[in-house]
Coordinates of C-alpha atoms in Angstrom, one line a residue:
Chain A
M1 CA 35.5 66.5 -65.2
A2 CA 33.2 69.4 -65.8
K3 CA 29.5 69.8 -66.1
Y4 CA 27.8 71.6 -69.0
L5 CA 24.3 72.6 -69.8
L6 CA 23.0 72.0 -73.3
L7 CA 20.2 74.5 -73.8
K8 CA 17.6 74.1 -76.4
H9 CA 15.5 77.2 -77.3
Y10 CA 12.0 77.6 -78.6
R11 CA 13.0 81.1 -79.4
G12 CA 16.2 83.2 -79.2
A13 CA 18.7 80.9 -80.9
P14 CA 19.8 81.5 -84.5
S15 CA 17.7 79.7 -87.0
A16 CA 18.4 76.0 -87.6
V17 CA 19.5 74.8 -91.1
N18 CA 16.5 72.4 -91.4
D19 CA 14.1 74.9 -89.8
V20 CA 10.7 73.2 -90.3
P21 CA 8.3 73.2 -87.3
M22 CA 7.4 69.8 -86.0
D23 CA 3.8 70.2 -86.8
Q24 CA 4.8 70.0 -90.5
W25 CA 6.8 66.8 -90.1
T26 CA 5.4 63.3 -90.9
Q27 CA 4.5 60.9 -88.1
E28 CA 7.5 58.8 -89.0
E29 CA 9.8 61.8 -88.8
I30 CA 8.5 62.6 -85.3
T31 CA 9.0 59.0 -84.3
A32 CA 12.5 59.0 -85.6
H33 CA 13.3 62.3 -83.8
I34 CA 12.1 60.9 -80.5
A35 CA 14.0 57.7 -81.0
Y36 CA 17.1 59.7 -81.7
M37 CA 16.7 61.8 -78.5
N38 CA 16.1 58.7 -76.4
D39 CA 19.0 56.9 -77.9
F40 CA 21.3 59.9 -77.3
A41 CA 20.4 60.1 -73.6
G42 CA 20.7 56.3 -73.2
R43 CA 24.1 56.3 -74.8
L44 CA 25.3 59.1 -72.5
E45 CA 24.1 57.1 -69.5
K46 CA 26.2 54.1 -70.7
T47 CA 29.3 56.3 -71.2
G48 CA 28.8 57.6 -67.7
E49 CA 28.3 61.2 -68.9
Y50 CA 24.6 61.8 -68.3
V51 CA 23.4 63.9 -65.4
D52 CA 19.9 65.2 -66.3
G53 CA 17.6 66.1 -69.1
Q54 CA 14.3 68.0 -68.9
A55 CA 11.8 69.6 -71.3
L56 CA 9.9 72.8 -70.4
S57 CA 6.5 74.0 -71.3
P58 CA 6.6 77.2 -73.4
E59 CA 4.0 78.8 -71.1
G60 CA 5.8 80.4 -68.2
T61 CA 4.9 83.1 -65.6
F62 CA 7.1 85.8 -64.2
V63 CA 6.9 86.1 -60.4
R64 CA 8.4 88.6 -58.0
Y65 CA 8.2 89.6 -54.4
D66 CA 5.9 92.5 -53.8
G67 CA 6.7 93.5 -50.2
E68 CA 6.0 92.4 -46.6
G69 CA 2.6 90.8 -46.2
R70 CA 1.6 91.0 -49.8
P71 CA 1.3 88.1 -52.2
P72 CA 3.9 87.8 -55.0
V73 CA 3.1 89.6 -58.2
T74 CA 2.8 87.5 -61.3
D75 CA 3.0 88.6 -64.9
G76 CA 3.2 87.1 -68.4
P77 CA 3.7 84.9 -70.2
F78 CA 5.2 87.4 -72.6
A79 CA 4.7 86.4 -76.2
E80 CA 7.4 88.9 -77.3
S81 CA 10.2 87.9 -74.9
K82 CA 13.4 87.3 -76.8
D83 CA 14.6 84.0 -75.2
L84 CA 12.4 81.0 -74.6
I85 CA 14.1 77.9 -73.3
A86 CA 12.6 74.6 -74.5
G87 CA 14.7 72.2 -72.4
W88 CA 18.1 71.1 -71.4
M89 CA 20.5 68.3 -70.9
V90 CA 23.2 68.3 -68.3
I91 CA 26.4 66.3 -69.1
D92 CA 29.5 65.6 -67.0
V93 CA 32.5 65.2 -69.3
D94 CA 36.3 65.2 -69.3
T95 CA 36.9 68.1 -71.6
Y96 CA 35.3 71.1 -73.3
E97 CA 36.0 69.4 -76.7
R98 CA 33.9 66.4 -75.6
A99 CA 31.0 68.7 -74.6
V100 CA 31.1 70.4 -78.1
E101 CA 31.2 66.9 -79.7
L102 CA 28.1 65.8 -77.8
A103 CA 26.2 69.1 -78.5
G104 CA 27.0 68.5 -82.2
E105 CA 25.5 65.0 -82.0
L106 CA 22.4 66.3 -80.3
S107 CA 22.0 69.0 -82.9
A108 CA 22.1 66.3 -85.6
A109 CA 18.7 64.9 -84.4
P110 CA 16.6 64.3 -87.5
G111 CA 13.7 66.5 -88.4
A112 CA 11.8 67.2 -91.6
G113 CA 12.7 64.8 -94.4
G114 CA 14.6 62.7 -91.9
K115 CA 17.4 65.1 -92.3
P116 CA 19.4 66.6 -89.4
I117 CA 17.8 69.7 -87.9
H118 CA 21.2 71.4 -87.4
E119 CA 19.7 73.2 -84.5
W120 CA 21.8 75.7 -82.6
L121 CA 22.2 74.5 -79.0
E122 CA 23.7 76.7 -76.4
L123 CA 26.5 75.2 -74.4
R124 CA 27.1 76.7 -70.9
P125 CA 29.7 75.5 -68.4
F126 CA 28.5 75.2 -64.8
L127 CA 30.2 77.4 -62.2
T128 CA 31.8 74.9 -59.9
A129 CA 31.8 74.5 -56.2
S130 CA 35.1 75.9 -55.0
H131 CA 37.8 73.3 -55.5
N132 CA 41.0 72.9 -53.8
V133 CA 43.4 74.7 -56.0
T134 CA 46.9 73.9 -54.9
E135 CA 49.3 76.8 -54.6
C136 CA 47.3 79.5 -56.4
H137 CA 48.4 82.8 -55.0
H138 CA 45.9 85.1 -56.6
P139 CA 44.4 87.4 -53.9
Chain B
M1 CA 33.5 49.6 -36.5
N2 CA 35.9 51.8 -38.3
E3 CA 34.8 52.1 -41.9
V4 CA 38.1 53.6 -43.0
L5 CA 39.9 50.6 -41.5
L6 CA 37.6 48.3 -43.3
R7 CA 38.1 50.1 -46.6
S8 CA 41.8 50.0 -46.2
L9 CA 41.7 46.2 -46.6
T10 CA 40.0 46.6 -50.0
P11 CA 43.0 46.5 -52.3
S12 CA 44.7 43.5 -50.7
V13 CA 41.5 41.5 -50.7
L14 CA 40.8 42.4 -54.3
G15 CA 44.4 41.6 -55.1
I16 CA 44.1 38.1 -53.5
L17 CA 41.0 37.3 -55.6
V18 CA 42.6 38.4 -58.8
R19 CA 45.7 36.3 -58.0
R20 CA 43.4 33.3 -57.4
G21 CA 42.2 33.7 -61.0
A22 CA 39.1 35.8 -60.7
D23 CA 38.8 38.4 -63.5
F24 CA 39.2 42.0 -62.3
A25 CA 35.7 43.2 -62.9
A26 CA 33.9 40.2 -61.2
A27 CA 36.4 40.3 -58.3
E28 CA 35.8 44.0 -57.8
D29 CA 32.0 43.4 -57.6
A30 CA 32.5 40.5 -55.2
V31 CA 34.7 42.7 -52.9
Q32 CA 32.1 45.4 -52.9
D33 CA 29.5 42.9 -51.9
A34 CA 31.7 41.7 -49.1
L35 CA 32.3 45.2 -47.8
V36 CA 28.5 45.8 -47.7
E37 CA 28.1 42.6 -45.8
A38 CA 30.8 43.5 -43.4
I39 CA 29.2 46.8 -42.6
R40 CA 26.0 44.9 -41.8
V41 CA 27.4 42.0 -39.8
W42 CA 30.6 43.2 -38.1
P43 CA 29.0 45.5 -35.5
A44 CA 27.3 42.5 -33.9
E45 CA 29.9 39.8 -34.7
P46 CA 33.4 41.4 -35.1
P47 CA 35.6 38.9 -36.8
R48 CA 39.0 37.9 -35.3
D49 CA 40.7 38.1 -38.7
P50 CA 39.0 40.9 -40.7
K51 CA 40.9 40.4 -43.8
G52 CA 40.5 36.6 -43.8
W53 CA 36.8 37.2 -43.3
L54 CA 36.6 39.5 -46.2
V55 CA 38.5 37.2 -48.5
T56 CA 36.3 34.3 -47.6
V57 CA 33.1 36.2 -48.1
A58 CA 34.2 37.9 -51.3
W59 CA 35.5 34.6 -52.8
R60 CA 32.1 33.0 -52.0
R61 CA 30.3 35.9 -53.6
F62 CA 32.5 35.6 -56.6
L63 CA 31.9 31.9 -57.0
D64 CA 28.1 32.4 -56.5
A65 CA 28.1 35.0 -59.3
A66 CA 30.2 32.9 -61.6
R67 CA 27.8 29.9 -60.9
A68 CA 24.8 32.1 -61.7
D69 CA 26.3 33.1 -64.9
T70 CA 26.1 30.0 -67.1
A71 CA 28.3 31.7 -69.7
R72 CA 31.0 31.6 -67.2
R73 CA 30.7 28.0 -66.2
R74 CA 33.9 27.0 -67.9
R75 CA 35.9 29.6 -66.0
E76 CA 34.3 28.7 -62.8
D77 CA 35.4 25.1 -63.1
R78 CA 38.9 26.3 -63.7
V79 CA 39.0 28.6 -60.7
E80 CA 37.5 26.1 -58.4
E81 CA 40.3 23.7 -59.2
E82 CA 42.7 26.3 -57.8
P83 CA 43.9 25.5 -54.4
P84 CA 42.6 28.0 -51.9
P85 CA 45.8 29.8 -51.2
G86 CA 46.5 32.1 -48.3
P87 CA 49.4 34.1 -49.7
A88 CA 50.7 36.8 -47.6
P89 CA 49.0 40.0 -48.6
S90 CA 51.6 41.4 -50.8
V91 CA 52.3 45.1 -51.2
D92 CA 52.8 44.3 -54.8
D93 CA 49.0 43.5 -55.3
T94 CA 48.1 46.9 -54.0
L95 CA 50.5 48.6 -56.3
Q96 CA 49.2 46.7 -59.3
L97 CA 45.7 47.8 -58.5
Y98 CA 46.8 51.4 -58.5
F99 CA 48.4 50.9 -61.9
L100 CA 45.3 49.1 -63.3
C101 CA 42.8 51.7 -62.0
A102 CA 44.9 54.6 -63.5
H103 CA 45.6 52.8 -66.7
P104 CA 46.4 55.2 -69.6
S105 CA 43.5 53.8 -71.6
L106 CA 41.0 55.3 -69.1
T107 CA 39.7 58.9 -69.3
P108 CA 40.6 60.9 -66.2
S109 CA 37.1 60.8 -64.8
S110 CA 36.9 57.0 -65.3
A111 CA 40.3 56.4 -63.7
V112 CA 39.2 58.6 -60.7
A113 CA 36.0 56.7 -60.2
L114 CA 37.6 53.2 -60.6
T115 CA 40.4 54.1 -58.2
L116 CA 38.0 55.4 -55.5
R117 CA 35.9 52.2 -55.8
A118 CA 38.5 49.4 -56.3
V119 CA 41.4 50.9 -54.3
G120 CA 39.5 53.1 -52.0
G121 CA 36.5 50.8 -51.3
L122 CA 34.0 53.6 -51.6
T123 CA 30.5 52.6 -52.8
T124 CA 29.2 53.8 -56.2
R125 CA 26.6 55.9 -54.4
Q126 CA 29.3 57.7 -52.4
I127 CA 31.4 58.4 -55.5
A128 CA 28.3 59.6 -57.4
Q129 CA 27.5 62.0 -54.5
A130 CA 31.0 63.3 -54.4
Y131 CA 30.9 64.2 -58.1
L132 CA 27.2 65.2 -58.3
V133 CA 26.1 62.8 -60.9
P134 CA 23.3 60.2 -60.7
E135 CA 24.2 56.9 -59.2
A136 CA 23.2 55.1 -62.5
T137 CA 25.6 57.3 -64.4
M138 CA 28.4 56.6 -62.0
A139 CA 27.7 52.8 -62.1
Q140 CA 28.0 52.9 -65.9
R141 CA 31.2 54.9 -65.7
I142 CA 32.7 52.4 -63.4
S143 CA 31.6 49.3 -65.2
R144 CA 32.8 50.8 -68.5
A145 CA 36.1 51.5 -66.9
K146 CA 36.3 47.9 -65.7
R147 CA 35.6 46.6 -69.2
T148 CA 38.3 48.9 -70.6
V149 CA 41.0 47.5 -68.3
S150 CA 39.7 43.9 -68.4
G151 CA 42.3 42.9 -71.0
V152 CA 45.2 44.4 -69.1
R153 CA 47.4 41.8 -67.5
F154 CA 47.4 42.3 -63.7
D155 CA 51.1 41.9 -63.3
Q156 CA 52.0 44.3 -66.0
P157 CA 54.2 47.1 -64.7
G158 CA 52.5 50.5 -64.7
D159 CA 53.4 54.1 -64.8
V160 CA 53.6 55.9 -61.5
A161 CA 53.0 59.3 -63.1
T162 CA 49.5 58.4 -64.3
V163 CA 48.7 57.1 -60.8
L164 CA 49.9 60.4 -59.3
R165 CA 47.8 62.4 -61.7
V166 CA 44.7 60.5 -60.7
L167 CA 45.3 60.9 -57.0
Y168 CA 46.0 64.6 -57.6
L169 CA 42.7 64.9 -59.3
V170 CA 40.9 63.2 -56.5
F171 CA 42.5 65.7 -54.1
N172 CA 41.7 68.8 -56.1
E173 CA 38.2 68.1 -57.4
G174 CA 34.9 66.8 -56.2
Y175 CA 32.3 68.3 -54.1
S176 CA 30.6 67.0 -51.0
G177 CA 28.5 64.0 -50.0
D178 CA 29.6 62.0 -47.0
V179 CA 33.2 61.4 -48.1
D180 CA 36.0 63.9 -47.7
L181 CA 37.8 63.4 -51.0
A182 CA 40.9 65.4 -49.9
A183 CA 41.3 63.1 -46.9
E184 CA 40.6 60.1 -49.1
A185 CA 43.3 61.2 -51.6
I186 CA 45.7 61.6 -48.7
R187 CA 44.9 58.1 -47.4
L188 CA 45.4 56.5 -50.9
T189 CA 48.6 58.4 -51.5
R190 CA 49.9 57.4 -48.1
R191 CA 49.2 53.8 -49.0
L192 CA 51.0 54.2 -52.3
F193 CA 53.9 55.8 -50.5
A194 CA 54.2 52.7 -48.3
A195 CA 54.1 50.4 -51.4
I196 CA 56.7 52.0 -53.6
D197 CA 59.9 54.0 -53.1
H198 CA 59.5 56.9 -55.5
P199 CA 60.4 60.6 -54.7
E200 CA 57.4 62.0 -56.6
V201 CA 55.0 59.8 -54.6
A202 CA 56.6 61.3 -51.5
G203 CA 56.4 64.8 -53.2
L204 CA 52.6 64.4 -53.9
L205 CA 52.0 63.1 -50.3
A206 CA 53.9 66.1 -48.9
L207 CA 52.0 68.5 -51.2
M208 CA 48.7 67.1 -50.1
L209 CA 49.6 67.2 -46.4
L210 CA 51.0 70.7 -46.5
H211 CA 48.0 72.0 -48.5
H212 CA 45.4 70.2 -46.4
A213 CA 47.0 71.5 -43.2
R214 CA 45.5 74.9 -44.2
H215 CA 42.1 73.5 -45.1
A216 CA 40.1 74.8 -42.1
T217 CA 41.3 78.3 -42.6
R218 CA 40.8 78.6 -46.4
T219 CA 37.1 79.3 -46.2
A220 CA 35.0 81.4 -43.8
P221 CA 31.9 79.8 -42.1
D222 CA 29.7 81.3 -44.9
G223 CA 31.8 79.6 -47.6
S224 CA 33.6 82.7 -48.8
L225 CA 37.3 82.4 -49.7
V226 CA 40.0 83.5 -47.3
P227 CA 43.2 84.4 -49.2
L228 CA 46.4 82.9 -48.0
A229 CA 47.7 86.2 -46.6
E230 CA 44.6 86.6 -44.5
Q231 CA 44.3 83.1 -43.1
D232 CA 44.6 82.5 -39.4
R233 CA 48.0 80.7 -39.3
G234 CA 47.4 79.7 -35.7
R235 CA 44.8 77.3 -36.9
W236 CA 47.0 75.6 -39.5
D237 CA 47.5 71.9 -38.6
T238 CA 51.0 71.8 -37.4
G239 CA 51.1 68.0 -37.1
M240 CA 50.3 67.7 -40.8
I241 CA 52.8 70.4 -41.7
T242 CA 55.6 68.6 -39.7
E243 CA 54.8 65.3 -41.4
G244 CA 54.7 67.0 -44.9
V245 CA 58.0 68.7 -44.4
S246 CA 59.7 65.6 -43.2
V247 CA 58.4 63.5 -46.1
L248 CA 59.5 66.2 -48.5
Q249 CA 62.9 66.6 -47.0
T250 CA 63.6 62.9 -47.4
A251 CA 62.4 63.0 -51.0
L252 CA 64.5 66.1 -51.9
A253 CA 67.6 64.5 -50.4
R254 CA 67.3 61.9 -53.2
D255 CA 68.1 64.6 -55.7
R256 CA 65.5 63.4 -58.3
L257 CA 63.3 66.5 -58.4
G258 CA 59.8 66.4 -60.0
E259 CA 56.9 68.7 -60.2
Y260 CA 55.1 67.4 -57.1
Q261 CA 58.2 67.9 -55.0
A262 CA 58.7 71.4 -56.3
Q263 CA 55.0 72.3 -55.6
A264 CA 55.4 70.8 -52.1
A265 CA 58.5 72.9 -51.5
I266 CA 56.5 76.0 -52.3
A267 CA 53.7 74.9 -49.9
A268 CA 56.4 74.2 -47.3
L269 CA 57.7 77.8 -47.6
H270 CA 54.2 79.1 -47.0
A271 CA 53.7 76.8 -44.1
D272 CA 57.0 78.0 -42.7
A273 CA 56.1 81.7 -42.5
L274 CA 54.7 82.7 -39.1
T275 CA 53.1 85.7 -40.8
A276 CA 52.3 86.4 -44.4
A277 CA 54.9 89.2 -44.4
E278 CA 57.7 86.7 -43.4
T279 CA 57.1 84.6 -46.5
D280 CA 60.3 83.9 -48.4
W281 CA 59.1 84.9 -51.8
V282 CA 62.6 84.9 -53.3
Q283 CA 62.9 81.2 -52.6
I284 CA 59.4 80.6 -53.8
V285 CA 60.2 82.3 -57.2
E286 CA 63.2 80.0 -57.4
W287 CA 61.0 77.0 -57.0
Y288 CA 58.6 78.3 -59.6
D289 CA 61.6 78.6 -61.9
E290 CA 62.2 74.9 -61.3
L291 CA 58.5 74.2 -62.0
V292 CA 58.6 76.1 -65.2
R293 CA 61.6 74.1 -66.3
L294 CA 59.9 70.8 -65.3
T295 CA 56.5 71.4 -66.7
D296 CA 56.5 74.5 -68.9
S297 CA 52.9 75.0 -67.9
P298 CA 51.2 78.4 -68.4
V299 CA 49.4 78.0 -65.1
V300 CA 52.8 77.7 -63.4
R301 CA 54.0 80.8 -65.2
L302 CA 50.9 82.7 -63.9
N303 CA 51.6 81.7 -60.4
R304 CA 55.2 82.5 -60.8
A305 CA 54.3 86.1 -62.0
V306 CA 52.3 86.6 -58.8
A307 CA 55.3 85.4 -56.7
V308 CA 57.6 87.7 -58.7
G309 CA 55.3 90.5 -57.8
E310 CA 55.8 89.7 -54.1
A311 CA 59.5 89.2 -54.4
D312 CA 60.5 92.0 -56.7
G313 CA 57.6 94.3 -56.6
P314 CA 54.3 94.6 -58.6
R315 CA 56.0 96.1 -61.8
A316 CA 58.3 93.1 -62.1
G317 CA 55.2 90.9 -61.5
L318 CA 53.3 92.6 -64.3
A319 CA 56.3 92.2 -66.6
A320 CA 56.3 88.5 -65.9
L321 CA 52.6 88.4 -66.4
A322 CA 52.9 89.8 -69.9
A323 CA 54.4 86.5 -71.0
V324 CA 51.4 84.5 -69.8
P325 CA 48.8 83.8 -72.4
E326 CA 45.4 85.7 -72.0
S327 CA 43.6 82.4 -72.0
V328 CA 45.0 81.1 -68.8
P329 CA 42.3 80.9 -66.1
R330 CA 42.6 83.4 -63.3
R331 CA 45.1 85.6 -65.3
T332 CA 42.8 88.6 -65.0
A333 CA 42.5 88.1 -61.3
A334 CA 46.3 88.1 -61.0
A335 CA 46.5 91.2 -63.2
A336 CA 44.0 93.0 -61.0
Y337 CA 45.9 92.2 -57.8
L338 CA 49.3 93.3 -59.3
H339 CA 47.8 96.6 -60.6
E340 CA 46.3 97.2 -57.1
R341 CA 49.7 96.6 -55.5
A342 CA 51.2 99.0 -58.1
G343 CA 48.8 101.7 -57.0
D344 CA 46.7 101.7 -60.2
L345 CA 43.4 101.3 -58.3
S346 CA 41.0 102.2 -61.0
T347 CA 42.5 99.8 -63.5
A348 CA 42.6 97.2 -60.7
A349 CA 38.9 97.7 -59.9
G350 CA 37.9 97.2 -63.6
L351 CA 40.1 94.1 -63.8
Y352 CA 38.5 92.6 -60.7
V353 CA 35.1 93.1 -62.3
E354 CA 36.3 91.4 -65.5
A355 CA 37.9 88.6 -63.4
A356 CA 34.7 88.0 -61.5
H357 CA 32.9 87.6 -64.8
K358 CA 35.3 84.9 -65.9
A359 CA 35.6 83.2 -62.5
P360 CA 35.1 79.4 -62.6
S361 CA 33.4 79.1 -59.3
L362 CA 30.7 81.0 -57.4
A363 CA 33.0 81.6 -54.4
E364 CA 35.7 83.1 -56.5
R365 CA 33.3 85.3 -58.4
T366 CA 31.9 86.7 -55.1
H367 CA 35.4 87.2 -53.7
L368 CA 36.6 89.1 -56.8
T369 CA 33.4 91.2 -56.9
R370 CA 34.1 92.1 -53.3
Q371 CA 37.6 93.2 -54.2
A372 CA 36.2 95.5 -56.9
V373 CA 33.7 96.9 -54.3
R374 CA 36.5 97.4 -51.8
L375 CA 38.4 99.6 -54.3
N376 CA 35.3 101.4 -55.6
T377 CA 34.2 102.4 -52.1
R378 CA 37.6 103.3 -50.7
D379 CA 37.1 107.0 -50.9
R380 CA 33.7 106.8 -49.1
A381 CA 35.2 104.8 -46.2

């Protein structure tokens, strides 16, 4: 029972095998892709493993505190920044192996030519709330 | 109305419905409905016979649902022919429910969810909150689990070990919400302890009691971890410790040692020490030797290495640690601690940083980072 984040990147992940941007797909290919993604989420809900899924706009702003009584400073978006997150899915699964299996399935979503995109997804474990750990004597 | 008391009736009510011929999944839904109804109605009209009331309402709900489902009409006819029996609530039914909900065909998370609902009487919402997943996801997890075990015969003997693993998971994992899962695990284990004579059930109950007795002292008000050696032992729950020790002693006298009894024995030795310095580490190492023999678990070997470090000195602890695979969680934290005890403070500080990086929880990460800071700032103090 552990939660994992499946991160999808606009930029920053290694190149996919079937690396054709969506604007060069056919209408049918886009429809098939969306159907696959919806099916995937629906299937995870049925298996009791789905927690959350969201997509993000590529346009972001950096914000920071600028001192007492001053409005926050904003900057960006930075066209050159290395990492750009496109969205995520959160899953709650029994094992790491299951998380890898599901990430693999999500990465098989069809793209150009109806073929799997083979997109690289980043799999990140959540830090947990502190659990009861019986008899662990580390300091 | 005491909700815990109400929920404690869940397994026997469910057992009665199943004995009357209701299938497990439908009976479980009906019992949930009856519990919700009881919470609504009882405060104004407390029943004279709470269990009888629940059985009646749940049975009516089950029949209503069966009637509504035309596909089930055939079965409905059959169950309605059954005489309305009022068999003594048998301990056996409760035990069968534990076996069913921890059936080996279920994944651990499914078994946990089903046990909490069907045996514990928790609502799907409460279970979802406890494990931080959406209610819809938890509902699916539970109904899937019910489908998985629907073909299992109710009176089939089960495996106590799988039940204990599920209860142990309930005790050790889970987050927040309005249910205290550790207390719930103790309640369910206590009930199992009453239903079956088995030294490992006693061992697990003792382990939970002895561990939970220290619960209040294990974290500071800000949520940070307080290591065992620094806990305020005056605030340990002595009633729980006394009960745990007594349950354990009776179990150990049976001379059928198992891993939960051995873990409980270690917890008892900690509970027994008035100060951290008085801890009987030599005996604790002996119990870890037993645990290694019983489980051959690398996590146990790691804990044993730390205990050896206390009993025979940090060099001996480091030597024992050398045999623990690098991949075992918290190994680096243990190495940092043993190096610190051995006086190698700069190595220890570096290892604490590394351990913090690998920590599985935020509280542990902060704790380990503070250990590094403590060593890095010692000259400036």
